[in-house]
Tab-separated table of C-alpha atoms in Angstrom:
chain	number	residue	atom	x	y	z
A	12	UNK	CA	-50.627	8.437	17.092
A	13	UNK	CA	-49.854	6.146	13.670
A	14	UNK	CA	-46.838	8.352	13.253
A	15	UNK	CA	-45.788	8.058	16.247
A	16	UNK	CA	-45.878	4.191	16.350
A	17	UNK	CA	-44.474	4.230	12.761
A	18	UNK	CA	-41.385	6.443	13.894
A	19	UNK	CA	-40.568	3.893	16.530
A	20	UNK	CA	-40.641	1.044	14.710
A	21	UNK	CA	-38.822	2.436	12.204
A	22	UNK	CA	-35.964	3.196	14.616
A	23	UNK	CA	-33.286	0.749	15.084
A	24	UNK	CA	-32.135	-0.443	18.406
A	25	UNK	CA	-29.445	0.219	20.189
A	26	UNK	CA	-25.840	-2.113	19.727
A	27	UNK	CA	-25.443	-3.710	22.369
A	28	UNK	CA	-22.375	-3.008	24.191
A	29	UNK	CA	-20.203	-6.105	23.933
A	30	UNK	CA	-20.727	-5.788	20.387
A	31	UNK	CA	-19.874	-2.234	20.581
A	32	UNK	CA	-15.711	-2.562	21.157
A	33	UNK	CA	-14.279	0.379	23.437
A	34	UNK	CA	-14.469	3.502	22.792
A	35	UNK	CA	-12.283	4.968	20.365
A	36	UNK	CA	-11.431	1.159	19.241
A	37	UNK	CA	-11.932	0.547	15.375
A	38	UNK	CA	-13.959	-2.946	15.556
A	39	UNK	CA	-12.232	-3.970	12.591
A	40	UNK	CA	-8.689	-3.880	14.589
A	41	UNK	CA	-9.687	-5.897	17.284
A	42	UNK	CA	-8.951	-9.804	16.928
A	43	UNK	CA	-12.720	-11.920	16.238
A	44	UNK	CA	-11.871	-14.614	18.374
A	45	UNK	CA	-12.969	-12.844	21.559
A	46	UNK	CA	-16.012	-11.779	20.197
A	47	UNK	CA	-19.503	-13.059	21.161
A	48	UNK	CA	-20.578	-14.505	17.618
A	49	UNK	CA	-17.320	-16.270	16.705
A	50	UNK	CA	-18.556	-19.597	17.966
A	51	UNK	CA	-16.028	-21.921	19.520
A	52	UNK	CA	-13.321	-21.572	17.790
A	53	UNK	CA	-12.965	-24.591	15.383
A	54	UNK	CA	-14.129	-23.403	11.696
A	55	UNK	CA	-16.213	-25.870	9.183
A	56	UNK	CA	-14.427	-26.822	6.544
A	57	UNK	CA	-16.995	-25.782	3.912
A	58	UNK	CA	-17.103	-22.185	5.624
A	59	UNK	CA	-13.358	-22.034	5.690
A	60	UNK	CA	-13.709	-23.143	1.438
A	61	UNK	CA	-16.340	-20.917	1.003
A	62	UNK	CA	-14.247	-17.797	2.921
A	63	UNK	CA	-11.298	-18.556	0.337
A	64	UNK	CA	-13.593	-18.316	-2.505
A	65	UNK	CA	-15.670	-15.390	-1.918
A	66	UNK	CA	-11.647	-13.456	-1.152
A	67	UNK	CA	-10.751	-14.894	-4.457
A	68	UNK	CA	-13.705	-13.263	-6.443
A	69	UNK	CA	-13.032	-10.616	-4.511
A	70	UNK	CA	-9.411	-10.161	-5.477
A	71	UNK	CA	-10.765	-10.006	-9.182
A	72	UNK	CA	-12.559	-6.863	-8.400
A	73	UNK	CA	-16.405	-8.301	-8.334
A	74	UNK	CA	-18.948	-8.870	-5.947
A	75	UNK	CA	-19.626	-12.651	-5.529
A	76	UNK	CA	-22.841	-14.086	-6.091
A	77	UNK	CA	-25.112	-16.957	-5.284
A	78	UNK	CA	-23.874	-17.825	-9.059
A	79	UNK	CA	-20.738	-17.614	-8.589
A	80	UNK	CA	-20.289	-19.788	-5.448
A	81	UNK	CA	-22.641	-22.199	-7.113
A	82	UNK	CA	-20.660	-22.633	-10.283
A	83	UNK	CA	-17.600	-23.042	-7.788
A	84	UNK	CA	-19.294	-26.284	-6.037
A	85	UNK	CA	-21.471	-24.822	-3.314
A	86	UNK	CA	-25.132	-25.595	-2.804
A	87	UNK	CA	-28.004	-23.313	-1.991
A	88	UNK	CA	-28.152	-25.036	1.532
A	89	UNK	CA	-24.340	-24.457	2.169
A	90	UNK	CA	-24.366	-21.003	0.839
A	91	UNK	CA	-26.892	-20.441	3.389
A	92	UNK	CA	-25.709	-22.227	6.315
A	93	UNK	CA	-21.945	-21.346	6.096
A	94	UNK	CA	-22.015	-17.701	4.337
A	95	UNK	CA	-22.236	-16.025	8.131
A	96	UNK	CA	-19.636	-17.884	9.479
A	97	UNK	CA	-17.137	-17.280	6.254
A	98	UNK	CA	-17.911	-13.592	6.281
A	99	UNK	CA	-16.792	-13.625	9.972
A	100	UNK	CA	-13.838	-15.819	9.032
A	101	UNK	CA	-13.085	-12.808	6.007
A	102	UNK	CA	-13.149	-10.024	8.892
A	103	UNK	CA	-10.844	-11.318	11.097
A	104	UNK	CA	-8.104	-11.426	8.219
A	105	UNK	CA	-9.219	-8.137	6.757
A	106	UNK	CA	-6.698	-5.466	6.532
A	107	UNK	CA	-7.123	-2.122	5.922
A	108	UNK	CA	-4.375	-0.537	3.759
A	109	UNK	CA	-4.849	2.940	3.502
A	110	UNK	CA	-1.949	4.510	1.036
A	111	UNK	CA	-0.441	8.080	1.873
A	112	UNK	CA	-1.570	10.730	0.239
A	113	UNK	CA	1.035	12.317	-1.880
A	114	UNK	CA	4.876	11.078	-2.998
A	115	UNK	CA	7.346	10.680	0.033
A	116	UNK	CA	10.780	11.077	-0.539
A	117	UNK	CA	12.143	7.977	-2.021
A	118	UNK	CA	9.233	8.338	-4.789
A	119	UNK	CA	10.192	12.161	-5.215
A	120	UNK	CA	13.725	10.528	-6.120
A	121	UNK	CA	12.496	7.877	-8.360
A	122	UNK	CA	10.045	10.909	-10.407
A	123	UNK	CA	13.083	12.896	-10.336
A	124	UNK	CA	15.562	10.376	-12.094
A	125	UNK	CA	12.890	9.482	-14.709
A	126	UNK	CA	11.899	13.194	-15.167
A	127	UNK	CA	9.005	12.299	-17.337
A	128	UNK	CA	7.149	15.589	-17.290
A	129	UNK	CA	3.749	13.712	-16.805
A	130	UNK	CA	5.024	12.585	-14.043
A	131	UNK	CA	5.426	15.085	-11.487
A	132	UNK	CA	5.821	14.480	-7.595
A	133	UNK	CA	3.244	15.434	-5.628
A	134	UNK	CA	3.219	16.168	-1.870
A	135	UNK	CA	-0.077	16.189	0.679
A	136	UNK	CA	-0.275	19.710	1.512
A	137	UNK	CA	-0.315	20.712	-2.254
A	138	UNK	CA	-3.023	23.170	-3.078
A	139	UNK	CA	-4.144	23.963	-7.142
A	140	UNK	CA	-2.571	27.232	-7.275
A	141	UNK	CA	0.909	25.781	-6.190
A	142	UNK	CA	0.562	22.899	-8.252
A	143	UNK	CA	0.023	24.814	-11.015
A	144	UNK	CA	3.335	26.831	-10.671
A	145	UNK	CA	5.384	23.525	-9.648
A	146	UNK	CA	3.924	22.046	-12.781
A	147	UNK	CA	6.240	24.870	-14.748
A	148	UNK	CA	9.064	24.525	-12.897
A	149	UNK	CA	8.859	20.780	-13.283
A	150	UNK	CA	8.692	20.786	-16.712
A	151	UNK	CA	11.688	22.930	-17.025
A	152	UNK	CA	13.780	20.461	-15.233
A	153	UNK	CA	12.483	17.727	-17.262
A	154	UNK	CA	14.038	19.596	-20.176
A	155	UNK	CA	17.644	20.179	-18.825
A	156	UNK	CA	17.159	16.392	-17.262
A	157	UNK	CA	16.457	15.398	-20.962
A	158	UNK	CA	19.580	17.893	-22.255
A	159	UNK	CA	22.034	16.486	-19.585
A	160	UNK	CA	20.699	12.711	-20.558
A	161	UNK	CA	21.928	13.916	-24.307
A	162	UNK	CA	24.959	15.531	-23.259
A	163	UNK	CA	25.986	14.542	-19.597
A	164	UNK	CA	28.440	16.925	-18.860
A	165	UNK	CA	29.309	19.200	-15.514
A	166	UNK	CA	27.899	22.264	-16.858
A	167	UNK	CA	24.332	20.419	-17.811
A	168	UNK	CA	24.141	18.437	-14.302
A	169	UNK	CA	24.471	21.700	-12.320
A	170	UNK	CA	21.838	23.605	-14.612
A	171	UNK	CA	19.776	20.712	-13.471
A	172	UNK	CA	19.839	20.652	-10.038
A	173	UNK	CA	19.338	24.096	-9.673
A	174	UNK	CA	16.256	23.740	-11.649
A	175	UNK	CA	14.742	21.232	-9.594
A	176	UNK	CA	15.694	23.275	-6.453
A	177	UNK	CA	13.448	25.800	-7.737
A	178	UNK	CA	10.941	23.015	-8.268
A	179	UNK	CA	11.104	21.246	-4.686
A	180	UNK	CA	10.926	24.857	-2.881
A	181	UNK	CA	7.758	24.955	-5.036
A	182	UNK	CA	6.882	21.647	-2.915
A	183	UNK	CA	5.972	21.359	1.226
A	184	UNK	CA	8.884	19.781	2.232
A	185	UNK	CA	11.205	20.164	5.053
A	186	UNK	CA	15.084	21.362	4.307
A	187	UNK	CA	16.420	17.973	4.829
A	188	UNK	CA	13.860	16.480	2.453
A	189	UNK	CA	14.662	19.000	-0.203
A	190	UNK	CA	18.440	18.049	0.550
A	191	UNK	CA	18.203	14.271	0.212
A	192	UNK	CA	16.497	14.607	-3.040
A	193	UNK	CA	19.298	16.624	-4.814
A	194	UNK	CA	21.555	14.536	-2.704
A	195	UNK	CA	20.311	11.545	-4.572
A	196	UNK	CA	20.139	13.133	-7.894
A	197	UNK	CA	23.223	14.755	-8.128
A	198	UNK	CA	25.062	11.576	-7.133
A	199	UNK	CA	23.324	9.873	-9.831
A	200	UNK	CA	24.144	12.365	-12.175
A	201	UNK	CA	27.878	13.147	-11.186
A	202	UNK	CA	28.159	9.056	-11.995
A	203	UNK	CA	26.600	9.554	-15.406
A	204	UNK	CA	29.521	11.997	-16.273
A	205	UNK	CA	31.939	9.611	-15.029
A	206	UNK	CA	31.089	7.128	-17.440
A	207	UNK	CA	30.791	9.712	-20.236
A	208	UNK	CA	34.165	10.775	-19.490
A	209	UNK	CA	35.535	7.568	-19.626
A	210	UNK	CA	33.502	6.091	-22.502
């Protein structure tokens, strides 16, 4: 019976559903101002101060404490009487930004033209065993990239486009992807013989 009455108090209840957003609705997308706890609309001053400061020490890449916002002018009393409302005043300008996983074209470009061979693009989609092999190939067109930056001359700028052809097919990318990457590269490339001609 003591379990019993344990496990349900234990338990805890239920969100209530205007708290709950719609289905399938992130609650951090949806505005604050419509929601239940946000209060009339008109912020405290202090609350607003003390939002800015805790996203400041937040920015730095710490927690804030009761420390912190004390050595930055708030009392005890304020810390406790506006830190709900400046938390709710931090989630409705909180933004998610989630970065994509793996190098989209123009960074594939950018990799390419350094050709550091540290650096090698990656795509999402790119399992060990096929990284492993496009870590070969990329190497070897860091090499001719390196030659051709030497000696930038037709013979060296083809070599190296057909070795990072080999690379990209190495890659998950779509034709036109592959395309707009030598594209780019050769164009840079055919301009650095240019000059070398006419130096």
């Amino acid at each position: 019976m003591d379990t019993q009455n344990r496990r349900t108090q234990t338990t805890a209840s239920p969100i209530p559903v205007s708290l709950a957003g719609k289905p399938g609705h992130r609650f951090s997308d949806a505005r604050r101002d419509q929601h239940p706890e946000h209060g009339s609309g008109t912020r405290h001053p202090r609350a607003v101060q003390l939002a800015d400061a805790l996203r400041e020490i937040a920015g730095c890449g710490e927690g804030a404490t009761d420390k912190d916002m004390s050595m930055l002018g708030f009392s005890v009393g304020e810390i406790i009487a506006f830190l709900p409302e400046a938390k709710l005043i931090l989630a409705e300008s909180f933004v998610r930004d989630i970065a994509p996983i793996g190098d989209r074209v123009p960074q594939i470009i950018e990799k390419a033209l350094a050709s550091a061979a540290h650096i090698m693009p990656k795509t999402a989609g790119l399992d060990s065993a096929s990284e492993d092999v496009a870590e070969t190939e990329w190497r070897r067109y860091c090499i001719a990239r390196s030659a051709f930056k030497l000696d930038p001359w037709w013979s060296q700028s083809e070599r190296c486009l057909a070795l990072l052809k080999t690379f990209l097919k190495k890659l998950p990318l779509l034709e036109r992807e592959t395309n707009r990457v030598l594209y780019a590269i050769a164009a840079a490339q055919k301009a650095d013989v240019h000059r070398g001609e006419h130096a």
